[in-house]
Amino acid sequence: MTPAELEAARDRLVPDVVAAGLRVLFCGINPGLMTAAIGHHFARPGNRFWPVLHASGFTPRLLKPSEQHELLTYGLGITNVVARASARADELTDEEYREGGRLLQEKVTRLRPRWLAVAGVTAYRVAFGDKRAAIGPQERTIGTTRIWALPNPSGLNAHWTLATMAEEFARLRATAYADGED
């Protein structure tokens, strides 16, 4: 993909992969330019979302971004805190995060997933005004939906390896499936 093609994707929207009553609705920060250009979530090759999802047991095989709609068959979905695409998350303003958090609450209220899993604790902190939030389950709920802050799967997040990230995603999976329902 050329730099011009990537730049042309700036501010594009990537449709959510959602349905009512999901077990886990994963929430990215915002689409990157490659994701927006391709039209599939977490599409940049260095992003670890798809490998981590598989390594943590959420999916029985490694899905490609183009297979994102298969997530619905596993009771999973994807959305973003901020809908517009940018080259980097640091291009977003706090106001965009807060408005994204407000819109996300409306979406979660409407769709009622069991868990909202925000992949990026810093984005969660700003979007929901919770400066003390840490990775893991949050005290806040949206209606009956529980919230879990996950590490950002971007390749730029060097603090988390694929293995340690998969461990955290697996903690969420174990909790989300602890009730025994499918």
CSV table of C-alpha atoms in Angstrom, one decimal:
chain,number,residue,atom,x,y,z
A,1,MET,CA,0.0,0.0,0.0
A,2,THR,CA,1.4,3.4,-1.0
A,3,PRO,CA,1.8,6.3,1.3
A,4,ALA,CA,-0.8,8.2,-0.8
A,5,GLU,CA,-3.3,5.3,-0.4
A,6,LEU,CA,-2.8,5.3,3.3
A,7,GLU,CA,-3.2,9.1,3.6
A,8,ALA,CA,-6.4,8.9,1.5
A,9,ALA,CA,-7.8,6.7,4.2
A,10,ARG,CA,-7.4,9.4,6.9
A,11,ASP,CA,-10.8,10.1,8.7
A,12,ARG,CA,-12.5,7.1,7.0
A,13,LEU,CA,-14.8,5.1,9.2
A,14,VAL,CA,-14.6,1.3,9.6
A,15,PRO,CA,-17.9,-0.4,10.2
A,16,ASP,CA,-18.4,-2.1,13.5
A,17,VAL,CA,-18.7,-5.9,13.8
A,18,VAL,CA,-21.5,-6.1,16.3
A,19,ALA,CA,-24.7,-7.8,17.2
A,20,ALA,CA,-27.0,-7.6,20.3
A,21,GLY,CA,-26.1,-9.8,23.3
A,22,LEU,CA,-22.4,-10.5,22.5
A,23,ARG,CA,-20.3,-12.2,25.2
A,24,VAL,CA,-17.4,-9.7,24.6
A,25,LEU,CA,-17.4,-6.5,22.6
A,26,PHE,CA,-13.7,-5.6,21.9
A,27,CYS,CA,-13.1,-1.9,21.6
A,28,GLY,CA,-10.0,-0.5,19.9
A,29,ILE,CA,-8.8,3.0,20.3
A,30,ASN,CA,-9.5,4.1,16.7
A,31,PRO,CA,-8.8,2.7,13.2
A,32,GLY,CA,-5.3,3.2,11.9
A,33,LEU,CA,-4.8,4.3,8.3
A,34,MET,CA,-4.1,0.8,7.0
A,35,THR,CA,-7.2,-0.5,8.8
A,36,ALA,CA,-9.3,2.2,7.2
A,37,ALA,CA,-7.8,1.7,3.7
A,38,ILE,CA,-8.5,-2.1,3.9
A,39,GLY,CA,-11.8,-1.7,5.7
A,40,HIS,CA,-11.1,-4.4,8.3
A,41,HIS,CA,-10.3,-3.9,12.0
A,42,PHE,CA,-6.7,-4.3,13.3
A,43,ALA,CA,-5.4,-4.8,9.7
A,44,ARG,CA,-1.8,-3.5,10.1
A,45,PRO,CA,0.5,-6.6,10.0
A,46,GLY,CA,2.3,-5.6,13.2
A,47,ASN,CA,-0.9,-5.4,15.2
A,48,ARG,CA,-1.1,-8.3,17.6
A,49,PHE,CA,-4.9,-8.3,18.1
A,50,TRP,CA,-5.7,-11.4,15.9
A,51,PRO,CA,-2.7,-13.5,17.1
A,52,VAL,CA,-3.5,-12.6,20.8
A,53,LEU,CA,-7.2,-13.4,20.3
A,54,HIS,CA,-6.3,-16.9,19.1
A,55,ALA,CA,-3.5,-17.4,21.6
A,56,SER,CA,-5.8,-16.6,24.4
A,57,GLY,CA,-8.4,-19.1,23.3
A,58,PHE,CA,-11.1,-16.7,22.1
A,59,THR,CA,-10.9,-18.1,18.5
A,60,PRO,CA,-10.1,-21.7,17.6
A,61,ARG,CA,-7.8,-20.6,14.8
A,62,LEU,CA,-5.9,-17.5,13.8
A,63,LEU,CA,-8.3,-15.3,11.9
A,64,LYS,CA,-7.3,-12.8,9.3
A,65,PRO,CA,-8.7,-9.3,9.5
A,66,SER,CA,-10.7,-10.1,6.4
A,67,GLU,CA,-12.5,-12.8,8.4
A,68,GLN,CA,-13.6,-10.4,11.1
A,69,HIS,CA,-17.3,-11.2,10.7
A,70,GLU,CA,-16.5,-14.8,11.9
A,71,LEU,CA,-16.1,-13.2,15.4
A,72,LEU,CA,-19.9,-12.9,15.6
A,73,THR,CA,-20.2,-16.8,15.5
A,74,TYR,CA,-18.1,-16.9,18.7
A,75,GLY,CA,-20.2,-14.2,20.4
A,76,LEU,CA,-17.5,-11.6,19.9
A,77,GLY,CA,-17.5,-8.2,18.2
A,78,ILE,CA,-15.3,-5.1,17.5
A,79,THR,CA,-15.9,-1.4,17.7
A,80,ASN,CA,-13.7,1.6,18.5
A,81,VAL,CA,-13.7,4.4,21.1
A,82,VAL,CA,-13.1,7.0,18.3
A,83,ALA,CA,-14.5,6.1,14.9
A,84,ARG,CA,-12.2,8.3,12.6
A,85,ALA,CA,-9.0,6.9,11.2
A,86,SER,CA,-5.7,8.4,12.0
A,87,ALA,CA,-2.0,7.5,11.5
A,88,ARG,CA,-1.5,7.4,15.3
A,89,ALA,CA,-3.7,7.5,18.4
A,90,ASP,CA,-1.8,10.6,19.7
A,91,GLU,CA,-3.5,12.5,16.9
A,92,LEU,CA,-6.8,12.3,18.8
A,93,THR,CA,-7.9,14.9,21.2
A,94,ASP,CA,-9.2,14.4,24.7
A,95,GLU,CA,-12.5,15.8,23.5
A,96,GLU,CA,-12.7,13.1,20.8
A,97,TYR,CA,-12.0,10.4,23.4
A,98,ARG,CA,-14.7,11.8,25.8
A,99,GLU,CA,-17.3,12.0,22.9
A,100,GLY,CA,-16.3,8.5,21.8
A,101,GLY,CA,-16.8,7.3,25.4
A,102,ARG,CA,-20.3,8.9,25.4
A,103,LEU,CA,-21.2,7.3,22.1
A,104,LEU,CA,-19.7,3.9,23.2
A,105,GLN,CA,-21.9,4.0,26.3
A,106,GLU,CA,-24.9,4.5,24.1
A,107,LYS,CA,-23.9,1.6,21.8
A,108,VAL,CA,-23.2,-0.7,24.7
A,109,THR,CA,-26.6,0.2,26.3
A,110,ARG,CA,-28.3,-0.7,23.0
A,111,LEU,CA,-26.4,-3.9,22.3
A,112,ARG,CA,-26.0,-5.2,25.9
A,113,PRO,CA,-22.8,-7.3,25.5
A,114,ARG,CA,-21.8,-9.1,28.7
A,115,TRP,CA,-18.3,-7.5,28.6
A,116,LEU,CA,-16.9,-4.4,27.0
A,117,ALA,CA,-13.1,-5.0,26.5
A,118,VAL,CA,-11.3,-1.8,25.8
A,119,ALA,CA,-7.9,-2.5,24.2
A,120,GLY,CA,-5.9,0.5,25.5
A,121,VAL,CA,-6.1,1.5,29.2
A,122,THR,CA,-5.0,5.1,28.4
A,123,ALA,CA,-7.9,5.5,25.9
A,124,TYR,CA,-10.3,4.0,28.6
A,125,ARG,CA,-9.0,6.4,31.2
A,126,VAL,CA,-9.7,9.5,29.0
A,127,ALA,CA,-12.9,8.3,27.4
A,128,PHE,CA,-14.5,7.4,30.8
A,129,GLY,CA,-12.8,9.9,33.0
A,130,ASP,CA,-11.2,7.3,35.2
A,131,LYS,CA,-7.6,8.4,35.7
A,132,ARG,CA,-6.8,5.5,38.1
A,133,ALA,CA,-8.0,2.7,35.8
A,134,ALA,CA,-5.5,-0.2,35.4
A,135,ILE,CA,-5.4,-3.3,33.2
A,136,GLY,CA,-8.1,-5.7,34.2
A,137,PRO,CA,-11.8,-5.6,35.3
A,138,GLN,CA,-13.2,-2.2,36.1
A,139,GLU,CA,-15.6,-1.3,38.8
A,140,ARG,CA,-17.7,0.8,36.4
A,141,THR,CA,-20.5,-0.9,34.4
A,142,ILE,CA,-22.7,0.2,31.6
A,143,GLY,CA,-26.1,-1.2,32.6
A,144,THR,CA,-25.4,-4.9,33.1
A,145,THR,CA,-22.3,-4.8,30.9
A,146,ARG,CA,-19.0,-5.3,32.8
A,147,ILE,CA,-15.8,-3.5,31.5
A,148,TRP,CA,-12.3,-4.9,31.2
A,149,ALA,CA,-9.3,-2.7,30.2
A,150,LEU,CA,-6.9,-4.6,28.1
A,151,PRO,CA,-3.4,-3.7,26.8
A,152,ASN,CA,-3.3,-2.1,23.4
A,153,PRO,CA,-2.3,-4.8,20.9
A,154,SER,CA,-0.4,-2.3,18.7
A,155,GLY,CA,3.1,-3.3,17.8
A,156,LEU,CA,4.1,0.1,19.3
A,157,ASN,CA,3.1,-1.1,22.8
A,158,ALA,CA,6.5,-2.7,23.6
A,159,HIS,CA,5.7,-3.1,27.3
A,160,TRP,CA,3.5,-6.1,26.5
A,161,THR,CA,4.7,-9.1,24.6
A,162,LEU,CA,2.4,-11.3,22.6
A,163,ALA,CA,2.6,-13.9,25.4
A,164,THR,CA,1.9,-11.5,28.3
A,165,MET,CA,-0.9,-9.9,26.3
A,166,ALA,CA,-2.4,-13.3,25.5
A,167,GLU,CA,-2.3,-14.1,29.3
A,168,GLU,CA,-4.4,-10.9,30.0
A,169,PHE,CA,-6.8,-11.7,27.2
A,170,ALA,CA,-7.1,-15.2,28.6
A,171,ARG,CA,-8.0,-13.8,32.1
A,172,LEU,CA,-10.8,-12.0,30.4
A,173,ARG,CA,-11.9,-15.1,28.5
A,174,ALA,CA,-11.9,-17.2,31.7
A,175,THR,CA,-14.0,-14.7,33.5
A,176,ALA,CA,-16.4,-14.1,30.5
A,177,TYR,CA,-17.0,-17.9,30.2
A,178,ALA,CA,-17.0,-18.7,33.9
A,179,ASP,CA,-20.8,-18.7,34.0
A,180,GLY,CA,-20.9,-21.8,31.8
A,181,GLU,CA,-23.3,-20.3,29.3
A,182,ASP,CA,-22.2,-20.3,25.6
